[in-house]
Amino acid sequence: MPTTEVAAPRVYVVTGAGSGIGQAAAAQLIDQGHRVIGVDLKNTEVVADLSTEEGLAGMVEEVSQQTSVVDGVIANAGTSLQAPLDVAINFFGAVGTVNGLLPLLSNSDAPRVCITASAASLHPANDELLDAMLNGDRETAAVIGEQLVAAGGMAGYLNYSSSKQAVARWVRRNATTERFAGAGISLNAVAPGVVITPMTEQLFATEEGRQQMEQGMPSPLNGPARAEDIASAICFLTSTAAGKVTGQVLFVDSGYDALTRGDTSW
């Protein structure tokens, strides 16, 4: 069980709070005595479609009506559809959420941001799609994403893996800039491995599915994670205790990153 945080209550915006990792993070923060403004497609304080610029603008407006200060942004909303929607939500939705809420973060004494990337960021990605995302070109990214789906086979999966790699790279590129480090805002990401959530439970329902997940992303430390395991890492990265942690992509993946890359980072 998470321990109660001693720090004063903080205000958090959690996207994707309706289920899975986002719901678990919101629950842990509330247990710690903090206020959470949840964002999702339904059953949350703010209902918004973060895959569109209009939806992002509406979310920012609604959050701004509910609070003048945001201490932590947890940009967690995401999909794994192997389609262009993955790019629209996982990357543009996350980055748009963070950028849109920067004015409210700037009013905090200890502002924190955490985006949910994925250990899938280590999987093959499409360079043209990555460039389009990192250049902020939604239209080109959508076209490339559709082309990948049309190519058939595993090409559609590149929408997902590329979106998560783009998130990780965006965090690394922006964390030390004036907009973030210069403004005292820490910017990090978590990179989950296999997690048992509503998005993956159908795969775990069959032996074939379980084997497929294990082959694609092994989990040597006690198997797949729970949503609560990832949420605990997110809550730490957005807490006052993480004041000197920025620009990090924290793999919470039961060892997949270490198994895959070893010490090649050095």
Coordinates of C-alpha atoms in Angstrom, one line a residue, residues 24-173:
A24 CA -4.9 3.8 -10.2
A25 CA -2.8 7.0 -10.1
A26 CA -5.8 9.1 -9.3
A27 CA -6.8 6.8 -6.5
Q28 CA -3.4 6.8 -5.0
L29 CA -3.2 10.6 -5.1
I30 CA -6.6 10.9 -3.5
D31 CA -5.6 8.5 -0.8
Q32 CA -2.6 10.8 -0.1
G33 CA -4.9 13.7 0.4
H34 CA -4.5 15.4 -2.9
R35 CA -7.2 16.8 -5.2
V36 CA -7.5 15.1 -8.6
I37 CA -9.2 16.6 -11.7
G38 CA -9.7 13.5 -13.9
V39 CA -10.0 13.7 -17.6
D40 CA -11.4 11.0 -19.9
L41 CA -14.1 10.3 -22.4
K42 CA -16.6 9.7 -19.6
N43 CA -17.1 9.4 -15.9
T44 CA -14.5 12.0 -14.9
E45 CA -14.5 15.6 -13.7
V46 CA -13.6 16.7 -17.2
V47 CA -14.9 14.9 -20.3
A48 CA -12.8 15.5 -23.3
D49 CA -11.5 13.9 -26.5
L50 CA -7.8 14.6 -26.4
S51 CA -7.2 13.3 -29.9
T52 CA -8.3 16.6 -31.4
E53 CA -7.1 20.2 -31.0
E54 CA -10.6 21.2 -30.2
G55 CA -10.9 18.6 -27.4
L56 CA -7.6 19.7 -25.9
A57 CA -8.6 23.4 -25.9
G58 CA -11.9 22.4 -24.2
M59 CA -10.1 20.4 -21.6
V60 CA -7.8 23.3 -20.8
E61 CA -10.7 25.7 -20.5
E62 CA -12.6 23.4 -18.2
V63 CA -9.6 22.7 -16.0
S64 CA -9.0 26.5 -15.8
Q65 CA -12.5 27.0 -14.6
Q66 CA -12.0 24.5 -11.8
T67 CA -8.6 25.7 -10.5
S68 CA -6.0 28.5 -11.0
V69 CA -3.1 26.3 -9.9
V70 CA -2.1 22.8 -11.1
D71 CA 0.8 21.2 -9.2
G72 CA 1.0 18.0 -11.2
V73 CA 0.1 17.0 -14.8
I74 CA -0.1 13.3 -15.5
A75 CA -0.6 12.9 -19.2
N76 CA -1.5 9.3 -19.3
A77 CA -4.4 9.0 -21.8
G78 CA -3.5 6.6 -24.5
T79 CA -4.6 3.9 -27.0
S80 CA -3.0 0.8 -28.5
L81 CA -5.0 0.3 -31.6
Q82 CA -2.1 0.1 -34.1
A83 CA -3.8 2.9 -36.0
P84 CA -3.3 6.7 -36.4
L85 CA -5.5 7.3 -33.4
D86 CA -2.5 6.1 -31.3
V87 CA -0.5 9.0 -32.7
A88 CA -3.2 11.5 -32.1
I89 CA -3.8 10.6 -28.5
N90 CA -0.5 9.1 -27.3
F91 CA 1.7 11.9 -28.7
F92 CA -0.3 14.9 -29.7
G93 CA -2.8 14.5 -26.9
A94 CA -0.1 14.1 -24.3
V95 CA 2.0 17.0 -25.5
G96 CA -1.0 19.2 -26.1
T97 CA -2.2 18.5 -22.5
V98 CA 1.2 19.5 -21.1
N99 CA 1.6 22.6 -23.2
G100 CA -2.0 23.7 -22.6
L101 CA -1.7 23.4 -18.8
L102 CA 1.7 25.2 -18.6
P103 CA 0.2 28.5 -17.4
L104 CA -1.5 26.7 -14.5
L105 CA 1.6 24.8 -13.7
S106 CA 3.6 28.0 -13.5
N107 CA 1.4 29.1 -10.6
S108 CA 2.6 26.1 -8.5
D109 CA 5.5 26.2 -6.0
A110 CA 6.6 22.7 -7.1
P111 CA 5.3 21.9 -10.6
R112 CA 5.7 18.4 -12.0
V113 CA 4.8 16.7 -15.2
C114 CA 4.8 13.0 -16.0
I115 CA 3.8 11.5 -19.4
T116 CA 3.1 7.8 -19.9
A117 CA 5.5 6.4 -22.6
S118 CA 6.0 2.7 -22.9
A119 CA 8.7 0.0 -23.1
A120 CA 7.4 -0.3 -26.7
S121 CA 9.5 2.8 -27.3
L122 CA 12.3 0.3 -27.7
H123 CA 10.6 -1.5 -30.5
P124 CA 11.1 -0.6 -34.2
A125 CA 9.6 2.8 -35.2
N126 CA 9.0 4.7 -38.4
D127 CA 11.5 7.5 -38.9
E128 CA 9.2 9.6 -41.1
L129 CA 6.4 9.3 -38.6
L130 CA 8.7 10.2 -35.7
D131 CA 9.9 13.3 -37.5
A132 CA 6.3 14.4 -38.3
M133 CA 5.3 14.1 -34.6
L134 CA 8.4 15.8 -33.2
N135 CA 7.9 18.6 -35.7
G136 CA 4.3 19.0 -34.6
D137 CA 2.9 18.1 -38.0
R138 CA -0.4 16.4 -37.2
E139 CA -1.6 16.2 -40.8
T140 CA 1.5 14.5 -42.1
A141 CA 1.6 12.2 -39.2
A142 CA -2.0 11.1 -39.8
V143 CA -1.2 10.4 -43.5
I144 CA 1.8 8.3 -42.7
G145 CA -0.2 6.5 -40.0
E146 CA -2.9 5.5 -42.5
Q147 CA -0.2 4.4 -45.0
L148 CA 1.2 2.1 -42.4
V149 CA -2.2 0.5 -41.7
A150 CA -2.8 0.1 -45.4
A151 CA 0.6 -1.7 -45.8
G152 CA -0.8 -4.6 -43.7
G153 CA 1.0 -7.0 -41.5
M154 CA 2.7 -5.5 -38.5
A155 CA 3.2 -2.1 -40.1
G156 CA 0.2 -0.7 -38.3
Y157 CA 1.9 -1.4 -35.0
L158 CA 4.4 1.3 -35.8
N159 CA 1.8 3.9 -35.1
Y160 CA 1.9 2.7 -31.4
S161 CA 5.6 2.1 -31.0
S162 CA 6.5 5.3 -32.8
S163 CA 4.1 7.4 -30.7
K164 CA 5.6 6.1 -27.5
Q165 CA 9.2 6.7 -28.8
A166 CA 8.2 10.2 -29.8
V167 CA 6.9 10.9 -26.3
A168 CA 10.2 9.7 -24.7
R169 CA 12.3 11.8 -27.1
W170 CA 10.1 14.8 -26.6
V171 CA 10.6 14.6 -22.9
R172 CA 14.4 14.4 -23.3
R173 CA 14.5 17.3 -25.7

